[in-house]
Every structure is written in C-alpha cells, then in structure tokens.
GROMACS .gro file of N, CA and C in nm:
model
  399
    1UNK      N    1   0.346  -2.495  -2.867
    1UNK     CA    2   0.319  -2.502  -2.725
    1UNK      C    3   0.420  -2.420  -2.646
    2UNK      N    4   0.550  -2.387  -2.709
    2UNK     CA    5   0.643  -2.400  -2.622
    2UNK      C    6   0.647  -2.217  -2.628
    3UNK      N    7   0.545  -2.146  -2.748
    3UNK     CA    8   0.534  -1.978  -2.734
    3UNK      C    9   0.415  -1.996  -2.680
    4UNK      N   10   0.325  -2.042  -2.636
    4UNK     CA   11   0.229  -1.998  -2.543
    4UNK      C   12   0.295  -2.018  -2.402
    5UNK      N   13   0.399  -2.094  -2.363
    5UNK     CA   14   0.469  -2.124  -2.186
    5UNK      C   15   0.546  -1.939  -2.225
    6UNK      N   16   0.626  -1.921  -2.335
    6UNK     CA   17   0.677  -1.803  -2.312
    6UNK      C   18   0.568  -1.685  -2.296
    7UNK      N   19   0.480  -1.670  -2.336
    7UNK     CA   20   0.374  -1.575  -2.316
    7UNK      C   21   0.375  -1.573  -2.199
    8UNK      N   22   0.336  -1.678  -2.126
    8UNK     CA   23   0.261  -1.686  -1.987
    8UNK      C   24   0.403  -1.634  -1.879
    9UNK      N   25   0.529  -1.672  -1.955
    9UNK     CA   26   0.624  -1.592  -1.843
    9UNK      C   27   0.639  -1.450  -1.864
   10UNK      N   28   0.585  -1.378  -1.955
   10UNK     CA   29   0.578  -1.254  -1.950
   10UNK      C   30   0.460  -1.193  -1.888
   11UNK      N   31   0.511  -1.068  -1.780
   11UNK     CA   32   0.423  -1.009  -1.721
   11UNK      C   33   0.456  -0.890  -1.724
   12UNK      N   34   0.348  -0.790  -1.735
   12UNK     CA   35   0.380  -0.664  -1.689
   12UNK      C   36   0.407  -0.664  -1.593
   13UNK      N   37   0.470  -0.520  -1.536
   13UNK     CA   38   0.471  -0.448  -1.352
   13UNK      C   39   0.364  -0.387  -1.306
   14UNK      N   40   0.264  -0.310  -1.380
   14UNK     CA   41   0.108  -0.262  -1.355
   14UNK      C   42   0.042  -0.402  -1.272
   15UNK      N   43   0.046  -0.528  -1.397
   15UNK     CA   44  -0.070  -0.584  -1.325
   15UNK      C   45   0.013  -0.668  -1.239
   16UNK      N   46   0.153  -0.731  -1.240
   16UNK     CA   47   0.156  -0.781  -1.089
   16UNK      C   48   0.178  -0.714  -0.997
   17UNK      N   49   0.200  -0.565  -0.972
   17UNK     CA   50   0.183  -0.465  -0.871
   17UNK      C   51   0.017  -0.529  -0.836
   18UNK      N   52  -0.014  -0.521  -0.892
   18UNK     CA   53  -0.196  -0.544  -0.888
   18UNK      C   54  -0.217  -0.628  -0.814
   19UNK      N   55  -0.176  -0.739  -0.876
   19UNK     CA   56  -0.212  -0.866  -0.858
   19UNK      C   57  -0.193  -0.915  -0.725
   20UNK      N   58  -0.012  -0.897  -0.678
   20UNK     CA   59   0.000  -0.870  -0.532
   20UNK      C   60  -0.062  -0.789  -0.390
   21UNK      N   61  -0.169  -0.718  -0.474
   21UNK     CA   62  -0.247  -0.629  -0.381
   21UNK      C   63  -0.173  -0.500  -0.326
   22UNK      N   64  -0.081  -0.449  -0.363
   22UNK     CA   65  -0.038  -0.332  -0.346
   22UNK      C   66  -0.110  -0.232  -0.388
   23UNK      N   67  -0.179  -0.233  -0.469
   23UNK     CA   68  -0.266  -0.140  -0.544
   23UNK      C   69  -0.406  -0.227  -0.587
   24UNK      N   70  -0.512  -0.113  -0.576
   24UNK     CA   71  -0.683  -0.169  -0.553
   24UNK      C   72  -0.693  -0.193  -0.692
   25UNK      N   73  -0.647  -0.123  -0.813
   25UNK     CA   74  -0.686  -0.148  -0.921
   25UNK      C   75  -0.565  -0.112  -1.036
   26UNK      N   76  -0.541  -0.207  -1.132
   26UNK     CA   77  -0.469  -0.189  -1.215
   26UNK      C   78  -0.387  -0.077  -1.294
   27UNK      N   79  -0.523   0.030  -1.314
   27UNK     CA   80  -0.492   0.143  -1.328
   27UNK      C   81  -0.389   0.246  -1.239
   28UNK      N   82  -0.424   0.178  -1.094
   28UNK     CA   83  -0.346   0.314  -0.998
   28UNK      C   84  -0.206   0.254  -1.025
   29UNK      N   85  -0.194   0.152  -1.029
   29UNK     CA   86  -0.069   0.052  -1.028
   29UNK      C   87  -0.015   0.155  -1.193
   30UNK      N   88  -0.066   0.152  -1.280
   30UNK     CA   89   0.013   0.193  -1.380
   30UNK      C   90   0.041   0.374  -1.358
   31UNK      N   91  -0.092   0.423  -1.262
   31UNK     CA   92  -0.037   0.531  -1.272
   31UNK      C   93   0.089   0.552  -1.209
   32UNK      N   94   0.124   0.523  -1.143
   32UNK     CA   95   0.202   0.519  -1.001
   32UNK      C   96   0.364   0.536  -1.081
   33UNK      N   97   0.325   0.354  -1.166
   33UNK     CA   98   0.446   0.368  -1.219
   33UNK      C   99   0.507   0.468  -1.331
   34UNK      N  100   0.415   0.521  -1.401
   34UNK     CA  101   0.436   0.634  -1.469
   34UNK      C  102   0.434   0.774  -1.392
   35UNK      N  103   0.419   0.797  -1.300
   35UNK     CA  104   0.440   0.938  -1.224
   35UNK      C  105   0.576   0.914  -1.122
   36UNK      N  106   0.665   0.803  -1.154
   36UNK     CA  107   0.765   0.806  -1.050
   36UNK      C  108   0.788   0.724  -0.932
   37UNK      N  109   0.658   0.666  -0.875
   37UNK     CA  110   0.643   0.646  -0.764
   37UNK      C  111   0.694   0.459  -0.776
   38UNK      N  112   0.741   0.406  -0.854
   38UNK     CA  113   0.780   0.247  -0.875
   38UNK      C  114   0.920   0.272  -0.934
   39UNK      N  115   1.012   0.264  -0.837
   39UNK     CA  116   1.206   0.269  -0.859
   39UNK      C  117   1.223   0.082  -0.864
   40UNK      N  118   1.355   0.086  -0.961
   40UNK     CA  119   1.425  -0.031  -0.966
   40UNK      C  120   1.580   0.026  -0.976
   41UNK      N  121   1.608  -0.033  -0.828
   41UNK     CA  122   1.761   0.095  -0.828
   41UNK      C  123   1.811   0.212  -0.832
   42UNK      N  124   1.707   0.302  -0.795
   42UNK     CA  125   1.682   0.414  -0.802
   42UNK      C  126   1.618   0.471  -0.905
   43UNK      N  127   1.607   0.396  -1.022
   43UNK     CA  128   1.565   0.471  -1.164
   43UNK      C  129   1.396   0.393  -1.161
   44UNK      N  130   1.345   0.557  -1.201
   44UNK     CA  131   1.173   0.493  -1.209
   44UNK      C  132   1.166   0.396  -1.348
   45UNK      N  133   1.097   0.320  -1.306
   45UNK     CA  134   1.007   0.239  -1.414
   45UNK      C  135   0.894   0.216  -1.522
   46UNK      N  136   0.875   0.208  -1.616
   46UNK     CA  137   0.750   0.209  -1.637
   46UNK      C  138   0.644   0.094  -1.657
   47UNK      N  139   0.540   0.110  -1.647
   47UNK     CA  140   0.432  -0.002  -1.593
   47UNK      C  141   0.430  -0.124  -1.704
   48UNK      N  142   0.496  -0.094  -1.837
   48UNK     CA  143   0.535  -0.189  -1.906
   48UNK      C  144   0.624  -0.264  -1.900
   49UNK      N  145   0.694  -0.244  -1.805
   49UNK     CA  146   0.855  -0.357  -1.797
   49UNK      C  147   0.783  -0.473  -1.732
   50UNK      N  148   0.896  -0.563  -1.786
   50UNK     CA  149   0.872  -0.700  -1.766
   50UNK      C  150   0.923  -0.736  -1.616
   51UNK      N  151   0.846  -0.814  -1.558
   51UNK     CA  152   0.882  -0.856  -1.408
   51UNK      C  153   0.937  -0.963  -1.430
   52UNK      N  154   1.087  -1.034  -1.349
   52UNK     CA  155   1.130  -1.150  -1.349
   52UNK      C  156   1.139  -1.136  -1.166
   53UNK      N  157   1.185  -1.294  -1.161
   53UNK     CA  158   1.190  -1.361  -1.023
   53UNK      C  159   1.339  -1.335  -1.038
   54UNK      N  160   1.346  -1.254  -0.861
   54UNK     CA  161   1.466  -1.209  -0.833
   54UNK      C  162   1.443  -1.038  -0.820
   55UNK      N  163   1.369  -0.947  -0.935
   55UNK     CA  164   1.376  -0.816  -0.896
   55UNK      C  165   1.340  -0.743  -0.814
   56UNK      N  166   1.441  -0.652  -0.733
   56UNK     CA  167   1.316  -0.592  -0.655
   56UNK      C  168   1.330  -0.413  -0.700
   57UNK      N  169   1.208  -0.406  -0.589
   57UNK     CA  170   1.144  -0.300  -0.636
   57UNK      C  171   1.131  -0.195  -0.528
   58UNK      N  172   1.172  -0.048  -0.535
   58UNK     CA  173   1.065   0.058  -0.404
   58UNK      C  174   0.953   0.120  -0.488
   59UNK      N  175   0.875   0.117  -0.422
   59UNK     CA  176   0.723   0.143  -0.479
   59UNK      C  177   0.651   0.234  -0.297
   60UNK      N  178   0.628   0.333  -0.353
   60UNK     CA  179   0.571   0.435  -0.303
   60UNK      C  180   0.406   0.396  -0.332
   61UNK      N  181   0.313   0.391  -0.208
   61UNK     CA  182   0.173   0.388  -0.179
   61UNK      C  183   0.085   0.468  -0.143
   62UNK      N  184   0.006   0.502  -0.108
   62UNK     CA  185  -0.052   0.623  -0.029
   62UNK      C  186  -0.019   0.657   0.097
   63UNK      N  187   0.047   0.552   0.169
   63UNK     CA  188   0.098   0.614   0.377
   63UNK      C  189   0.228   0.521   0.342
   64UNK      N  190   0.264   0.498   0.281
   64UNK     CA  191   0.413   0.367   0.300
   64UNK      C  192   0.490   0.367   0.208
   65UNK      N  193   0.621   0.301   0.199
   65UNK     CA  194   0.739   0.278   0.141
   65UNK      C  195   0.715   0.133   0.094
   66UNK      N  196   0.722   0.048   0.034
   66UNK     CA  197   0.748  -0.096   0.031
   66UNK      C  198   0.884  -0.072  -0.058
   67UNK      N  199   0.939  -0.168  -0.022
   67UNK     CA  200   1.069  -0.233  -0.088
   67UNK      C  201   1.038  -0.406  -0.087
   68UNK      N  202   1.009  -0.441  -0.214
   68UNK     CA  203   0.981  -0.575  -0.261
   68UNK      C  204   1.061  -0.635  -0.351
   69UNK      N  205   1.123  -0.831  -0.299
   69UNK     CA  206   1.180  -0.856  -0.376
   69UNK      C  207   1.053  -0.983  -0.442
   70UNK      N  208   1.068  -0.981  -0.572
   70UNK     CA  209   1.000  -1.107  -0.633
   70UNK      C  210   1.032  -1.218  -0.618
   71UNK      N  211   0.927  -1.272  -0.582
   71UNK     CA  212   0.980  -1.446  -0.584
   71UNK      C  213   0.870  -1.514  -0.664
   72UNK      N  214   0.810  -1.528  -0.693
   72UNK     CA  215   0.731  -1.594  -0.778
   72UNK      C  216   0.618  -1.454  -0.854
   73UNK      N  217   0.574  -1.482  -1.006
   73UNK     CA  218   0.493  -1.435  -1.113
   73UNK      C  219   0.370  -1.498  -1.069
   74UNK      N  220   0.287  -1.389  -1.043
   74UNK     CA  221   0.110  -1.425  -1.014
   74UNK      C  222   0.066  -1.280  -1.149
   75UNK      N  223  -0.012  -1.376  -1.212
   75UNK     CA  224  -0.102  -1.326  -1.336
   75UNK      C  225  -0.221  -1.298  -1.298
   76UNK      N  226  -0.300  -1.312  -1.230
   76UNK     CA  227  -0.410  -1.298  -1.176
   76UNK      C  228  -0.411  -1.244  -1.025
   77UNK      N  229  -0.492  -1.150  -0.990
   77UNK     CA  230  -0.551  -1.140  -0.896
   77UNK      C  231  -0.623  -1.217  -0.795
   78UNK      N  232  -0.556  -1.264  -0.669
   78UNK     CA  233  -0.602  -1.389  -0.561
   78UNK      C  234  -0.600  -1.309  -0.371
   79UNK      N  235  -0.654  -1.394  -0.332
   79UNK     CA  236  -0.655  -1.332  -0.176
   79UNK      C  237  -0.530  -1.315  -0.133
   80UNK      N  238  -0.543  -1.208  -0.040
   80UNK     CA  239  -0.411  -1.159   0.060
   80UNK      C  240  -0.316  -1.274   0.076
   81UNK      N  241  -0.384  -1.408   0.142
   81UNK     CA  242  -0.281  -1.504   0.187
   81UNK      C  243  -0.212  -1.570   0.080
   82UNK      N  244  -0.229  -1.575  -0.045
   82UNK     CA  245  -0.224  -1.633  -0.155
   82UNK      C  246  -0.101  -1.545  -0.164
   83UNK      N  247  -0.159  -1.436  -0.230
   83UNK     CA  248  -0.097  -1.336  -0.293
   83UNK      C  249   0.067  -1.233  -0.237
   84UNK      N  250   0.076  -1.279  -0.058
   84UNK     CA  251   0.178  -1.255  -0.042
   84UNK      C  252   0.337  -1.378  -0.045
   85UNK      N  253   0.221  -1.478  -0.104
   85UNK     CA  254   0.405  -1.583  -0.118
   85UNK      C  255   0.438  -1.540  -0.236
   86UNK      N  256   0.424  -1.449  -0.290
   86UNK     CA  257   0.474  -1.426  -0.499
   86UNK      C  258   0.593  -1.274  -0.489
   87UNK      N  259   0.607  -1.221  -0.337
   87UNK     CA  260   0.710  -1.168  -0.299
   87UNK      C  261   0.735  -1.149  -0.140
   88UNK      N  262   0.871  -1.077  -0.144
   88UNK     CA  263   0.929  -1.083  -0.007
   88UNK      C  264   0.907  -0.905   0.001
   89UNK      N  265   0.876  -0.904   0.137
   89UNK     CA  266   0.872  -0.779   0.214
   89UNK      C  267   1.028  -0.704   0.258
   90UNK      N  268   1.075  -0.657   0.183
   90UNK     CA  269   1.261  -0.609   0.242
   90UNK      C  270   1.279  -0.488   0.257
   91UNK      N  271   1.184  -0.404   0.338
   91UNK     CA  272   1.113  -0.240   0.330
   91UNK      C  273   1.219  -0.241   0.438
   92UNK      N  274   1.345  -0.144   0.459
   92UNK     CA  275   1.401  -0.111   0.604
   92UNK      C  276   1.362  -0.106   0.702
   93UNK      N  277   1.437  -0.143   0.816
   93UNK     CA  278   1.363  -0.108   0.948
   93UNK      C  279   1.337   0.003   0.999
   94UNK      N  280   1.388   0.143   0.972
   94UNK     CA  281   1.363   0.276   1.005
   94UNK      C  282   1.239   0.301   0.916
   95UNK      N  283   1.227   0.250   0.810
   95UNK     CA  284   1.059   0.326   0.746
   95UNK      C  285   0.999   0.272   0.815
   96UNK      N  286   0.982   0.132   0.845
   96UNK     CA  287   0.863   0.050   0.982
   96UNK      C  288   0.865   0.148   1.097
   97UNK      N  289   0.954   0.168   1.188
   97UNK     CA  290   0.998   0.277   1.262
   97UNK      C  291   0.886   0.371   1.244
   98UNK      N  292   0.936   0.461   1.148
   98UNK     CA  293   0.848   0.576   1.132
   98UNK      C  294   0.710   0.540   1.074
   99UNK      N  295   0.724   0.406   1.014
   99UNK     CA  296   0.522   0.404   0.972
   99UNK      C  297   0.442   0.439   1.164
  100UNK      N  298   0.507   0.290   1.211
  100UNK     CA  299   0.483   0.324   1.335
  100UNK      C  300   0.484   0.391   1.454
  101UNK      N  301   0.600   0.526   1.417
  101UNK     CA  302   0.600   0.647   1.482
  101UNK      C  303   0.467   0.727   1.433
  102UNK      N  304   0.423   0.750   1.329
  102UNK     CA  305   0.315   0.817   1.244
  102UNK      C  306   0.178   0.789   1.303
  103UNK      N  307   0.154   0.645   1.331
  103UNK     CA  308   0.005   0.563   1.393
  103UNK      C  309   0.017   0.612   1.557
  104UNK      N  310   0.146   0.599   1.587
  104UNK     CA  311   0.096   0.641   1.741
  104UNK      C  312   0.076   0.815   1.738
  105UNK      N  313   0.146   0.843   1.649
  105UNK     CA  314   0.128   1.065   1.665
  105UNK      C  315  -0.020   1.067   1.630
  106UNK      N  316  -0.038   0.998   1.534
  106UNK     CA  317  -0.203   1.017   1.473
  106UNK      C  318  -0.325   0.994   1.532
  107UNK      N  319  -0.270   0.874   1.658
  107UNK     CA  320  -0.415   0.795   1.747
  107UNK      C  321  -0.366   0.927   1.887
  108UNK      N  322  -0.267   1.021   1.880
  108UNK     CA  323  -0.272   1.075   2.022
  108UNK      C  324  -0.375   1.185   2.045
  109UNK      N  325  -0.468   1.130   2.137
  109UNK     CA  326  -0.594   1.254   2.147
  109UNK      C  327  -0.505   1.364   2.236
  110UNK      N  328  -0.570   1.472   2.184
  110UNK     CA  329  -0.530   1.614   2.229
  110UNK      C  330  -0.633   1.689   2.326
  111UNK      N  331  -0.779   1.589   2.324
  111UNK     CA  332  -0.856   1.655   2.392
  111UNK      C  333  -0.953   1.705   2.352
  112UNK      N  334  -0.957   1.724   2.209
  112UNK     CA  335  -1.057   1.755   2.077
  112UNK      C  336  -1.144   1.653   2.106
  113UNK      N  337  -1.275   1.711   2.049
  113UNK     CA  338  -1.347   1.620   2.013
  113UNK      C  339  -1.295   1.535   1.869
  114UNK      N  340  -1.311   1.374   1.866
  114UNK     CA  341  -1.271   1.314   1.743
  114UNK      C  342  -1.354   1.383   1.649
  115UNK      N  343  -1.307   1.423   1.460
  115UNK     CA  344  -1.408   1.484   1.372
  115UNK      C  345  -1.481   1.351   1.314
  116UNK      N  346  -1.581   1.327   1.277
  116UNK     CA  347  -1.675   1.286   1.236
  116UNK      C  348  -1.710   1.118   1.333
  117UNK      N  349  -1.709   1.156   1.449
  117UNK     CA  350  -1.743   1.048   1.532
  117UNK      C  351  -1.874   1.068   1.615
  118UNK      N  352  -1.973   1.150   1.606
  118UNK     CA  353  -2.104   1.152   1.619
  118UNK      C  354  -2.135   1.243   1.708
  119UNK      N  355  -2.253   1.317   1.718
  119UNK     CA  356  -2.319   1.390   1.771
  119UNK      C  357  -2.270   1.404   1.905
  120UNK      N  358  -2.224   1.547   1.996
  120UNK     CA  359  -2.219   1.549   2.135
  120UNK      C  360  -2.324   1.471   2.181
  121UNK      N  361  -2.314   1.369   2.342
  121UNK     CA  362  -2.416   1.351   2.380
  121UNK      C  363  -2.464   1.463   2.492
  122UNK      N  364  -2.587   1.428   2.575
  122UNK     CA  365  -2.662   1.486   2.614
  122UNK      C  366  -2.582   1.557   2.711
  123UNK      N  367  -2.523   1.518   2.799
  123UNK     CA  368  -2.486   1.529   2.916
  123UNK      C  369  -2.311   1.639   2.871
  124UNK      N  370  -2.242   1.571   2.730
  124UNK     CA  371  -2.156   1.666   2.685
  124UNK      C  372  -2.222   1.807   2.644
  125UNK      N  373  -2.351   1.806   2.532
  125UNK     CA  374  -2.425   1.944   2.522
  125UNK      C  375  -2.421   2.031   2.650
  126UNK      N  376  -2.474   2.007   2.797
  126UNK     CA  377  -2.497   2.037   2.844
  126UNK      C  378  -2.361   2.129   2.957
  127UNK      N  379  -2.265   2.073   2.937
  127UNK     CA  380  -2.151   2.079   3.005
  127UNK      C  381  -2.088   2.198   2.923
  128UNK      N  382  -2.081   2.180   2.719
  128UNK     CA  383  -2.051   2.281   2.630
  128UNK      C  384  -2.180   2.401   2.668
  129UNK      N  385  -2.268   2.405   2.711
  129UNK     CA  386  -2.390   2.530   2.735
  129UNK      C  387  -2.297   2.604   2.810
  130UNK      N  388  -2.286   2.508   2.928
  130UNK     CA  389  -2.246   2.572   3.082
  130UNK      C  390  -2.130   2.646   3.042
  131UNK      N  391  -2.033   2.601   2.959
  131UNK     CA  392  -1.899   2.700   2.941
  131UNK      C  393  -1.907   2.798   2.881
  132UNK      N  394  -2.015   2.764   2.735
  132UNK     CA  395  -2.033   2.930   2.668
  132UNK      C  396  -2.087   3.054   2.757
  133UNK      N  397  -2.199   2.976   2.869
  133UNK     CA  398  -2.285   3.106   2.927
  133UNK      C  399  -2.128   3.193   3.029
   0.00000   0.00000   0.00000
C-alpha cells in the first residue's frame, strides 16, 4: 500500500503545468519545457522532473511571464477555481506592469478601421466613395 501512496506523490512538470491550466494541453506543456521556456533558478528544466511542494518555477506562455510557487500536487486536470489553490502566483510587479502596459498600447485605436470586425457600413461606404472621387 505504502508504494502505491509513493507513486501517487510522484508527478511530472508537463502534466502539472497542465493540470494547473497554464497550458491547453499536455503536450504544449512538455514542449515548452523542452525548448527552454520552464526555468527553475535560472536553469531550464525538463518536462520529466519531478514536482515537489515548495518549488517554484518561471515558465514562459504565449503573451506572459508566470513565476509560480507550488503549494499543493494536482494529478488531474480540474476547473480554473479548483486548480488555482495547487499554486501561488509570485510573477513581479514590473512584468504585470508591462503585461498591462501591452493591453492598453494594443486596445489604442489609431483611427484604422479594426481588421476583421465586419463589413464597412452603408453610410461609411459612402463617405470612403466621396474621398476616393
């Protein structure tokens, strides 16, 4: 009994990257960690190391930085609210900073039409005529 409790405390870093919802699917989670993008102390990791309570981690995403410390082993995949008590969020305050410098540069209209937000309407066609003639 007492090597099936040790099994169950072993986890990879692929699937509780996963599991925590940092990553949509297991796979990106392992790629990630094999191309660099999952540091423990500066030194990358690979998607086979064992996760304990207490480590943390910077893990690079598609728009973000996270810096995560573990606090509890989730083996399975569960909802957002679940799934964020199994670590702590300890990402600096200057990357928040700049996530949120990034969302406001990105939402600032310039005056363009937005790209793929739908057909000029009638009354815009008509206004774009008047300037070409």
């Amino acid at each position: 009994m007492s090597s099936n409790t040790e099994k169950k405390e072993k986890l990879r870093l692929d699937k509780y990257l996963w599991s925590i919802r940092l990553f949509k699917t297991r796979s990106l989670a392992a790629t990630a960690c094999d191309s660099g993008k999952v540091k423990q102390e500066g030194t990358a990791v690979k998607a086979a190391k064992q996760v304990h309570v207490g480590d943390e981690y910077d893990v690079r995403t598609e728009g973000r930085l996270w810096r995560i410390k573990v606090t509890g082993l989730l083996h399975n995949r569960v909802q957002y609210s679940e799934a964020i008590k199994f670590y702590t969020d300890i990402t600096p305050a200057e990357e928040l900073e700049r996530l949120q410098f990034q969302r406001q540069a990105s939402s600032f209209h310039t005056g363009k039409r937005l790209s793929k937000v739908g057909r000029p309407t009638k009354k815009e066609r008509r206004d774009l005529d008047e300037f070409m003639d």
